[in-house]
Amino acid sequence: IKRHTGILERYRSFLPVTENTPLISLHEGSTPLIHAPNLSERLGVELHFKYEGLNPTGSFKDRGMVMAVAKAVEEGSRTIMCASTGNTSAAAAAYAARAGLRCIVLIPNGNIALGKLAQAIAYGAEVIAIDGNFDEALQIVREITASQPITLVNSVNPYRIEGQKTAAFEICDALGKAPDILAIPVGNAGNITAYWKGFKEYRDFGLIDSLPNMYGFQAAGAAPLVLGETVSNPETIATAIRIGNPASKEGALQAVSESNGLVDSVTDNEILEAYQMLAKHEGIFCEPASAASLAGIIKLRRQGKLSDGAQIACVLTGNGLKDPNIALKLVGEEPRSIPATREAVMSFIAEKAGM
Ligand code: F0G
């Protein structure tokens, strides 16, 4: 068996990899597509989860970032920069560390999950918190990188999309075909754009016959694509997708219209319900934004808009460990401490079981 280190090697012929492109890798990609028997049964559809939380920095961003950083190195860049709700900054920081580049990240102050902030700092990025949201941060980064010798590594960098499309390849490789429906959370809209590109390329190469319907889900308080207009003050518990003016909105709308798909919104409560169901019924811990894909599917199913047995691949974009505060807050309390004796533990267990 040939083992590939990462996506640049594994999907080299589908990517803008030249003989001068360094094959950087932290073993990103090759994430599992996990069948979910319990939720499939409950919902009456065939559910699979593309668990991108198992990438090296815990999110799908690694696929795009390895490509963007490799091309930055190939082109002689010494510094990369991005705006981020957290995951992009973690991935940029890790791959910059690997490639020996300087990394500068702009984040919205107070609205990034703790794990993501810890990662960016640990990997040695220069982290700048602004008193503004992601959209404002991205605007600033675009302006600065346009006039400075700094490579922009947000998903408006086309190499990001190239890398991220490989997740669509992997889903097709795992199923032997494209799923009926691809459900995905949408924030800045790069990832839905990337998946659609990936599916179309696989079809054009004759590796799959049919294409999925692309179903994108935004948080209700940050749903510019559903509303059809920019949201100037986006709000959601799913901070990863707290975005009001998606840079790749054209790509997202094209994916939805060409695939006969849809874009819909889910409330924070629906997101948290799906987030808990995934953990409690399937043993899969994702971050809140990721659960928007399942939340959307649950909503559509309840509305009678999904056919029985439809084969659905839900993208779980990031790892639950990124944002532990949300999980703890949902339980409402930390575990209560008791004396360190067998008797105390026994009576605690008995009490819990209602004995
Ligand atoms: N899920 C997670 C966990 C994310 O971090 C993001 C985006 C998305 C979904 C949405 O993907 O933007 O391609 O539509 N996070 C970016 C960041 C904005 O800065 O980490 P998208």
Short mmCIF file of C-alpha atoms and ligand atoms in Angstrom, two decimals, residues 58-61 82-91 106-108 116 134 154-155 160-161 164 184-194 217-218 225 239-243 246-248 252 287-292 315-319 322, ligand 1:
data_model
loop_
_atom_site.label_atom_id
_atom_site.label_comp_id
_atom_site.label_asym_id
_atom_site.label_seq_id
_atom_site.Cartn_x
_atom_site.Cartn_y
_atom_site.Cartn_z
CA GLY A 58 -8.39 20.20 13.95
CA SER A 59 -10.22 21.71 10.98
CA PHE A 60 -10.68 21.50 7.20
CA LYS A 61 -8.59 24.65 6.82
CA CYS A 82 -5.15 36.30 7.22
CA ALA A 83 -8.27 37.42 9.00
CA SER A 84 -9.94 34.66 10.93
CA THR A 85 -12.70 33.52 13.24
CA GLY A 86 -10.05 31.13 14.55
CA ASN A 87 -9.53 28.03 12.46
CA THR A 88 -7.87 29.71 9.51
CA SER A 89 -5.46 31.41 11.89
CA ALA A 90 -4.58 28.10 13.56
CA ALA A 91 -3.92 26.44 10.20
CA LEU A 106 -6.24 39.38 12.62
CA ILE A 107 -9.02 38.12 14.84
CA PRO A 108 -12.27 39.64 16.13
CA LYS A 116 -8.08 28.27 18.33
CA PHE A 134 -14.41 39.10 10.88
CA ASN A 154 -7.82 33.71 3.30
CA SER A 155 -9.97 31.68 0.92
CA ARG A 160 -7.05 27.65 -0.67
CA ILE A 161 -10.01 26.51 -2.75
CA GLN A 164 -10.06 22.26 0.07
CA ILE A 184 -22.14 21.97 4.78
CA PRO A 185 -21.91 24.97 7.13
CA VAL A 186 -21.34 28.26 5.34
CA GLY A 187 -19.48 31.26 6.70
CA ASN A 188 -17.16 33.04 4.32
CA ALA A 189 -18.38 30.55 1.67
CA GLY A 190 -14.99 29.28 0.50
CA ASN A 191 -15.59 25.69 1.50
CA ILE A 192 -18.90 25.16 -0.31
CA THR A 193 -17.25 26.72 -3.36
CA ALA A 194 -14.33 24.29 -3.01
CA PHE A 217 -26.44 26.17 6.10
CA GLN A 218 -25.79 29.49 7.81
CA LEU A 225 -26.90 34.34 1.67
CA THR A 239 -18.34 32.00 16.24
CA ALA A 240 -16.55 30.22 13.37
CA ILE A 241 -19.35 31.29 11.00
CA ARG A 242 -20.13 34.68 12.56
CA ILE A 243 -19.74 36.37 9.17
CA PRO A 246 -19.00 36.27 2.70
CA ALA A 247 -16.08 36.84 0.34
CA SER A 248 -16.99 33.82 -1.81
CA ALA A 252 -21.66 29.60 -2.99
CA GLU A 287 -17.47 22.40 17.14
CA PRO A 288 -20.80 24.29 17.13
CA ALA A 289 -20.41 25.78 13.63
CA SER A 290 -19.83 22.30 12.22
CA ALA A 291 -23.12 21.06 13.63
CA ALA A 292 -24.97 23.55 11.39
CA VAL A 315 -19.32 18.03 6.60
CA LEU A 316 -18.14 18.43 10.19
CA THR A 317 -15.65 21.20 9.64
CA GLY A 318 -13.91 21.40 13.02
CA ASN A 319 -13.11 19.49 16.20
CA LYS A 322 -11.59 23.79 19.78
N1 F0G B 1 -16.88 25.64 10.01
C1 F0G B 1 -15.81 26.04 10.70
C2 F0G B 1 -15.41 25.25 11.89
C3 F0G B 1 -15.08 27.18 10.27
O1 F0G B 1 -14.01 27.55 10.95
C4 F0G B 1 -15.52 27.88 9.13
C5 F0G B 1 -14.82 29.07 8.69
C6 F0G B 1 -16.65 27.40 8.45
C7 F0G B 1 -17.30 26.29 8.92
C8 F0G B 1 -17.17 28.06 7.24
O2 F0G B 1 -16.36 27.84 6.13
O3 F0G B 1 -15.89 30.20 5.60
O4 F0G B 1 -15.42 28.39 3.96
O5 F0G B 1 -17.76 29.04 4.49
N2 F0G B 1 -13.90 29.65 9.36
C9 F0G B 1 -13.11 30.76 8.87
C10 F0G B 1 -11.94 31.01 9.80
C11 F0G B 1 -13.88 31.96 8.52
O6 F0G B 1 -11.45 32.14 9.86
O7 F0G B 1 -11.48 30.07 10.43
P1 F0G B 1 -16.35 28.93 4.96
#
